[in-house]
């Protein structure tokens, strides 16, 4: 029985989201997005209780994808923090009933300085909806709570609308993974969005040898740098013309291997990466091409090397 109750909650919330998809006004959504997109200041979001928690999350999501935002607690706003709102801002107010008394002064202040209000509510005829520039309605009377008291489906729908706004703005602003990196330098996401130039080995740590050298010299260079390969340079231009891996050494194993010239066993025109390649992309290429090393080049000259172990 316990599990079936949990499943039923999920079913009800899915039902609420399906109703939201069918009922949300295209005109009101596009109007809301346009207000937010044209905002030259901050997108300020407020709500009380559970709506406040959802508002805080939506604000965080907006900021992380290029739409600068902050959460304003309505109680703090009523005690001086209204001064945080400027004429360049846009306000998103969240209230299921649309009658939260804590939001009244926020509404009045927004009207006073003439900034748009985007509301998320289930009551089209509420005070909040009537005072809003754009109204995003969520389904009403479909809470998963059997007492119809604890906000459940309503907060889920509100959160989804917030995500819809954030991702629509992301697309309109042409926000890229490089932009994302600037705002997410920490954690796994930050590491994957680093450029290979941020973690590559450079200068004396790059295993390189000139094209007229012997394989024995190449092995010494490969061993001393510990990358499992060595790059072959043209003597005249110092550009990368080939690569020798430990696999190549095994394939060309013979009695006179050490006396051979590196050009006899090297792989010509090795695959390289530009310094701006993202680490995430480098990993995908390594997996696709079944290789563990890339030389990083600029105008065909090696400026670094990256190994799968460096990334891991």
Tab-separated table of C-alpha atoms in Angstrom:
chain	number	residue	atom	x	y	z
A	1	UNK	CA	0.000	0.000	0.000
A	2	UNK	CA	2.809	2.405	0.848
A	3	UNK	CA	4.300	2.108	-2.634
A	4	UNK	CA	0.935	2.541	-4.356
A	5	UNK	CA	0.361	5.805	-2.447
A	6	UNK	CA	3.691	7.091	-3.750
A	7	UNK	CA	2.822	6.028	-7.295
A	8	UNK	CA	-0.553	7.753	-7.025
A	9	UNK	CA	1.138	11.023	-6.035
A	10	UNK	CA	3.337	10.780	-9.123
A	11	UNK	CA	0.300	10.051	-11.315
A	12	UNK	CA	-1.554	13.095	-9.980
A	13	UNK	CA	1.434	15.386	-10.536
A	14	UNK	CA	1.877	14.059	-14.084
A	15	UNK	CA	-1.826	14.756	-14.653
A	16	UNK	CA	-1.312	18.319	-13.389
A	17	UNK	CA	1.606	18.853	-15.790
A	18	UNK	CA	-0.459	17.548	-18.713
A	19	UNK	CA	-3.229	19.987	-17.780
A	20	UNK	CA	-0.639	22.773	-17.571
A	21	UNK	CA	0.671	21.997	-21.067
A	22	UNK	CA	-2.851	22.134	-22.512
A	23	UNK	CA	-4.064	25.197	-20.630
A	24	UNK	CA	-1.108	27.593	-20.568
A	25	UNK	CA	-1.709	30.643	-22.752
A	26	UNK	CA	0.708	31.034	-25.643
A	27	UNK	CA	0.085	34.782	-25.738
A	28	UNK	CA	0.697	35.241	-22.006
A	29	UNK	CA	3.824	33.056	-22.043
A	30	UNK	CA	5.344	34.944	-24.981
A	31	UNK	CA	4.440	38.271	-23.346
A	32	UNK	CA	6.145	37.171	-20.123
A	33	UNK	CA	9.271	36.048	-21.991
A	34	UNK	CA	9.466	39.346	-23.871
A	35	UNK	CA	9.281	41.338	-20.629
A	36	UNK	CA	12.035	39.226	-19.102
A	37	UNK	CA	14.191	39.277	-22.239
A	38	UNK	CA	14.040	43.057	-22.538
A	39	UNK	CA	14.874	43.610	-18.879
A	40	UNK	CA	18.139	45.551	-18.589
A	41	UNK	CA	18.295	45.161	-14.818
A	42	UNK	CA	17.531	42.108	-12.714
A	43	UNK	CA	14.705	39.581	-12.796
A	44	UNK	CA	13.408	39.654	-9.221
A	45	UNK	CA	11.319	36.727	-7.989
A	46	UNK	CA	9.254	36.593	-4.833
A	47	UNK	CA	6.762	34.368	-3.066
A	48	UNK	CA	5.893	33.321	0.470
A	49	UNK	CA	6.014	29.851	2.045
A	50	UNK	CA	6.459	26.960	-0.412
A	51	UNK	CA	6.083	29.419	-3.274
A	52	UNK	CA	9.078	31.260	-1.870
A	53	UNK	CA	11.224	28.122	-2.003
A	54	UNK	CA	10.196	27.553	-5.616
A	55	UNK	CA	10.853	31.210	-6.409
A	56	UNK	CA	14.367	30.912	-5.010
A	57	UNK	CA	15.094	27.875	-7.185
A	58	UNK	CA	13.735	29.548	-10.334
A	59	UNK	CA	15.863	32.603	-9.614
A	60	UNK	CA	18.946	30.428	-9.257
A	61	UNK	CA	18.203	28.654	-12.535
A	62	UNK	CA	17.724	31.937	-14.404
A	63	UNK	CA	21.028	33.311	-13.127
A	64	UNK	CA	22.890	30.131	-14.042
A	65	UNK	CA	21.791	30.305	-17.688
A	66	UNK	CA	22.446	33.961	-18.385
A	67	UNK	CA	19.432	35.885	-17.029
A	68	UNK	CA	20.647	37.723	-13.939
A	69	UNK	CA	18.167	37.269	-11.109
A	70	UNK	CA	17.719	37.271	-7.350
A	71	UNK	CA	15.097	36.112	-4.851
A	72	UNK	CA	13.454	38.758	-2.684
A	73	UNK	CA	11.664	37.586	0.458
A	74	UNK	CA	8.367	39.498	0.706
A	75	UNK	CA	8.665	39.974	4.473
A	76	UNK	CA	12.130	41.497	4.100
A	77	UNK	CA	10.808	43.631	1.251
A	78	UNK	CA	8.210	45.051	3.625
A	79	UNK	CA	10.983	46.065	5.999
A	80	UNK	CA	13.324	47.973	3.711
A	81	UNK	CA	14.381	45.603	0.945
A	82	UNK	CA	11.999	47.245	-1.521
A	83	UNK	CA	15.001	49.487	-2.109
A	84	UNK	CA	16.613	46.583	-3.987
A	85	UNK	CA	14.083	47.010	-6.803
A	86	UNK	CA	14.951	49.492	-9.574
A	87	UNK	CA	13.136	50.834	-12.630
A	88	UNK	CA	15.279	48.601	-14.877
A	89	UNK	CA	14.044	45.392	-13.235
A	90	UNK	CA	11.199	42.974	-13.894
A	91	UNK	CA	9.239	41.168	-11.169
A	92	UNK	CA	7.946	37.590	-11.065
A	93	UNK	CA	5.457	37.036	-8.238
A	94	UNK	CA	4.277	33.562	-7.261
A	95	UNK	CA	1.092	32.822	-5.334
A	96	UNK	CA	-1.232	29.894	-5.894
A	97	UNK	CA	-4.240	31.828	-4.602
A	98	UNK	CA	-3.065	35.169	-5.921
A	99	UNK	CA	-4.161	36.736	-2.637
A	100	UNK	CA	-1.029	36.398	-0.456
A	101	UNK	CA	-1.130	39.516	1.704
A	102	UNK	CA	2.662	39.593	1.962
A	103	UNK	CA	2.855	40.425	-1.766
A	104	UNK	CA	0.547	43.457	-1.690
A	105	UNK	CA	3.258	46.006	-0.957
A	106	UNK	CA	5.484	44.470	-3.629
A	107	UNK	CA	2.674	44.849	-6.149
A	108	UNK	CA	2.045	48.462	-5.131
A	109	UNK	CA	5.737	49.341	-5.300
A	110	UNK	CA	6.127	47.779	-8.759
A	111	UNK	CA	3.128	49.783	-9.941
A	112	UNK	CA	4.584	52.945	-8.426
A	113	UNK	CA	7.885	52.690	-10.285
A	114	UNK	CA	6.190	51.224	-13.377
A	115	UNK	CA	7.991	47.890	-13.769
A	116	UNK	CA	6.240	44.838	-15.269
A	117	UNK	CA	4.891	42.045	-13.089
A	118	UNK	CA	4.767	38.472	-14.343
A	119	UNK	CA	2.567	36.362	-12.085
A	120	UNK	CA	2.317	32.618	-11.635
A	121	UNK	CA	-1.002	31.741	-10.021
A	122	UNK	CA	-3.987	29.404	-10.337
A	123	UNK	CA	-6.579	32.157	-9.898
A	124	UNK	CA	-7.207	34.225	-13.022
A	125	UNK	CA	-9.453	36.716	-11.174
A	126	UNK	CA	-7.178	37.158	-8.157
A	127	UNK	CA	-5.710	40.480	-7.039
A	128	UNK	CA	-2.268	39.399	-8.236
A	129	UNK	CA	-3.485	38.344	-11.694
A	130	UNK	CA	-5.424	41.592	-12.194
A	131	UNK	CA	-2.351	43.687	-11.361
A	132	UNK	CA	0.030	41.707	-13.587
A	133	UNK	CA	1.418	42.515	-17.009
A	134	UNK	CA	1.447	38.800	-17.889
A	135	UNK	CA	-0.332	35.947	-16.101
A	136	UNK	CA	0.913	32.349	-16.257
A	137	UNK	CA	-1.918	30.201	-14.938
A	138	UNK	CA	-1.326	26.818	-13.329
A	139	UNK	CA	-4.084	24.179	-12.931
A	140	UNK	CA	-6.078	24.432	-9.709
A	141	UNK	CA	-7.656	21.814	-7.471
A	142	UNK	CA	-5.303	19.029	-8.542
A	143	UNK	CA	-3.024	18.836	-5.508
A	144	UNK	CA	-1.584	15.397	-4.764
A	145	UNK	CA	-2.246	16.073	-1.098
A	146	UNK	CA	-5.616	14.352	-0.293
A	147	UNK	CA	-6.407	17.159	2.150
A	148	UNK	CA	-5.894	19.759	-0.605
A	149	UNK	CA	-3.725	21.647	1.879
A	150	UNK	CA	-0.033	20.906	1.267
A	151	UNK	CA	1.255	22.498	-1.973
A	152	UNK	CA	2.321	19.594	-4.186
A	153	UNK	CA	1.152	19.595	-7.814
A	154	UNK	CA	0.889	23.392	-7.762
A	155	UNK	CA	4.547	23.839	-6.778
A	156	UNK	CA	5.594	21.255	-9.376
A	157	UNK	CA	3.737	23.166	-12.104
A	158	UNK	CA	5.247	26.441	-10.920
A	159	UNK	CA	8.731	24.972	-11.006
A	160	UNK	CA	8.181	23.655	-14.534
A	161	UNK	CA	6.975	27.070	-15.713
A	162	UNK	CA	10.125	28.555	-14.215
A	163	UNK	CA	12.260	26.060	-16.133
A	164	UNK	CA	10.315	26.817	-19.319
A	165	UNK	CA	10.989	30.534	-18.915
A	166	UNK	CA	14.677	29.990	-18.130
A	167	UNK	CA	15.358	27.692	-21.084
A	168	UNK	CA	13.377	29.880	-23.494
A	169	UNK	CA	15.484	32.860	-22.410
A	170	UNK	CA	18.641	30.764	-22.738
A	171	UNK	CA	17.749	30.035	-26.363
A	172	UNK	CA	16.798	33.642	-27.116
A	173	UNK	CA	20.055	34.909	-25.629
A	174	UNK	CA	22.025	32.251	-27.569
A	175	UNK	CA	23.637	31.198	-24.307
A	176	UNK	CA	26.405	28.658	-25.065
A	177	UNK	CA	28.366	26.039	-23.161
A	178	UNK	CA	31.264	28.512	-23.053
A	179	UNK	CA	28.993	31.044	-21.351
A	180	UNK	CA	27.891	28.287	-18.982
A	181	UNK	CA	31.518	27.593	-18.034
A	182	UNK	CA	32.040	31.187	-16.926
A	183	UNK	CA	29.189	30.805	-14.425
A	184	UNK	CA	29.965	27.211	-13.347
A	185	UNK	CA	33.733	26.970	-12.756
A	186	UNK	CA	33.429	24.381	-9.972
A	187	UNK	CA	32.434	20.725	-9.794
A	188	UNK	CA	32.178	18.118	-12.535
A	189	UNK	CA	30.380	20.462	-14.943
A	190	UNK	CA	33.117	23.052	-14.572
A	191	UNK	CA	35.838	20.498	-15.263
A	192	UNK	CA	34.113	19.142	-18.363
A	193	UNK	CA	33.645	22.665	-19.708
A	194	UNK	CA	37.298	23.578	-19.288
A	195	UNK	CA	39.347	23.997	-22.446
A	196	UNK	CA	42.147	21.548	-23.191
A	197	UNK	CA	44.544	24.494	-22.962
A	198	UNK	CA	43.632	24.772	-19.275
A	199	UNK	CA	44.955	21.311	-18.403
A	200	UNK	CA	47.437	20.377	-21.145
A	201	UNK	CA	51.135	19.785	-20.456
A	202	UNK	CA	53.341	22.427	-22.048
A	203	UNK	CA	56.949	23.421	-22.816
A	204	UNK	CA	59.527	20.853	-21.624
A	205	UNK	CA	56.806	18.376	-20.647
A	206	UNK	CA	55.797	17.838	-24.301
A	207	UNK	CA	57.442	14.714	-25.815
A	208	UNK	CA	58.943	15.923	-29.112
A	209	UNK	CA	61.769	14.867	-31.399
A	210	UNK	CA	63.065	16.081	-34.766
A	211	UNK	CA	62.485	14.079	-37.916
A	212	UNK	CA	66.137	13.141	-38.501
A	213	UNK	CA	66.501	11.385	-35.115
A	214	UNK	CA	66.588	7.641	-34.509
A	215	UNK	CA	63.926	5.479	-32.912
A	216	UNK	CA	66.231	4.835	-29.933
A	217	UNK	CA	66.305	8.584	-29.247
A	218	UNK	CA	62.534	8.725	-29.653
A	219	UNK	CA	62.110	5.956	-27.052
A	220	UNK	CA	64.240	7.909	-24.558
A	221	UNK	CA	62.131	11.030	-25.139
A	222	UNK	CA	58.878	9.067	-24.864
A	223	UNK	CA	60.002	7.372	-21.640
A	224	UNK	CA	61.226	10.566	-19.968
A	225	UNK	CA	57.948	12.430	-20.617
A	226	UNK	CA	55.661	9.536	-19.673
A	227	UNK	CA	52.915	10.233	-22.216
A	228	UNK	CA	53.104	6.962	-24.125
A	229	UNK	CA	53.926	8.773	-27.360
A	230	UNK	CA	56.308	11.220	-28.981
A	231	UNK	CA	55.612	13.882	-31.596
A	232	UNK	CA	57.836	14.206	-34.666
A	233	UNK	CA	58.808	17.716	-35.767
A	234	UNK	CA	59.856	18.928	-39.180
A	235	UNK	CA	63.405	20.191	-38.839
A	236	UNK	CA	62.794	23.302	-40.918
A	237	UNK	CA	59.504	24.621	-39.523
A	238	UNK	CA	59.112	22.840	-36.152
A	239	UNK	CA	55.616	21.814	-37.200
A	240	UNK	CA	54.100	18.484	-36.142
A	241	UNK	CA	54.376	15.997	-39.002
A	242	UNK	CA	53.971	12.697	-37.193
A	243	UNK	CA	53.513	10.719	-33.989
A	244	UNK	CA	54.996	7.513	-32.606
A	245	UNK	CA	53.092	5.629	-29.909
A	246	UNK	CA	54.147	2.669	-27.812
A	247	UNK	CA	51.782	0.662	-30.018
A	248	UNK	CA	53.807	1.669	-33.085
A	249	UNK	CA	56.966	0.396	-31.401
A	250	UNK	CA	55.381	-3.011	-30.867
A	251	UNK	CA	54.100	-3.184	-34.445
A	252	UNK	CA	57.492	-2.334	-35.939
A	253	UNK	CA	59.514	-4.486	-33.567
A	254	UNK	CA	62.627	-5.880	-35.310
A	255	UNK	CA	66.363	-6.345	-34.706
A	256	UNK	CA	67.269	-3.031	-36.308
A	257	UNK	CA	64.307	-1.003	-34.966
A	258	UNK	CA	66.470	1.205	-32.739
A	259	UNK	CA	68.627	2.312	-35.679
A	260	UNK	CA	65.705	3.300	-37.888
A	261	UNK	CA	64.750	6.921	-38.434
A	262	UNK	CA	61.591	8.089	-36.697
A	263	UNK	CA	60.076	8.977	-40.071
A	264	UNK	CA	60.126	5.281	-41.023
A	265	UNK	CA	57.665	4.196	-38.351
A	266	UNK	CA	55.739	7.360	-37.436
A	267	UNK	CA	52.061	7.883	-38.224
A	268	UNK	CA	51.899	10.892	-40.517
A	269	UNK	CA	49.547	13.842	-39.994
A	270	UNK	CA	48.437	12.873	-36.477
A	271	UNK	CA	45.066	13.981	-35.130
A	272	UNK	CA	45.368	17.188	-33.106
A	273	UNK	CA	43.132	19.590	-31.185
A	274	UNK	CA	42.971	23.353	-31.074
A	275	UNK	CA	43.602	24.999	-27.673
A	276	UNK	CA	39.949	26.120	-27.481
A	277	UNK	CA	38.550	22.564	-27.630
A	278	UNK	CA	36.439	21.761	-24.581
A	279	UNK	CA	37.582	18.892	-22.367
A	280	UNK	CA	34.145	17.317	-22.770
A	281	UNK	CA	34.600	17.266	-26.547
A	282	UNK	CA	38.130	15.857	-26.190
A	283	UNK	CA	36.767	12.932	-24.147
A	284	UNK	CA	34.132	12.192	-26.799
A	285	UNK	CA	36.762	12.217	-29.556
A	286	UNK	CA	39.103	9.964	-27.564
A	287	UNK	CA	36.312	7.439	-27.078
A	288	UNK	CA	35.189	7.652	-30.700
A	289	UNK	CA	38.692	7.335	-32.162
A	290	UNK	CA	40.039	4.924	-29.513
A	291	UNK	CA	43.071	7.059	-28.699
A	292	UNK	CA	44.389	8.402	-25.400
A	293	UNK	CA	46.585	11.332	-26.507
A	294	UNK	CA	46.162	14.507	-28.455
A	295	UNK	CA	48.775	17.078	-29.312
A	296	UNK	CA	47.420	20.600	-29.023
A	297	UNK	CA	48.595	22.688	-31.969
A	298	UNK	CA	48.486	26.259	-33.157
A	299	UNK	CA	49.319	26.857	-36.795
A	300	UNK	CA	50.551	23.234	-36.940
A	301	UNK	CA	53.087	23.834	-34.181
A	302	UNK	CA	52.631	21.795	-30.970
A	303	UNK	CA	51.969	23.937	-27.895
A	304	UNK	CA	50.818	21.164	-25.560
A	305	UNK	CA	49.726	17.580	-25.093
A	306	UNK	CA	46.757	16.112	-23.282
A	307	UNK	CA	46.336	12.523	-22.081
A	308	UNK	CA	43.143	10.814	-20.996
A	309	UNK	CA	44.694	10.418	-17.543
A	310	UNK	CA	45.062	14.209	-17.272
A	311	UNK	CA	41.315	14.549	-17.735
A	312	UNK	CA	40.370	11.726	-15.402
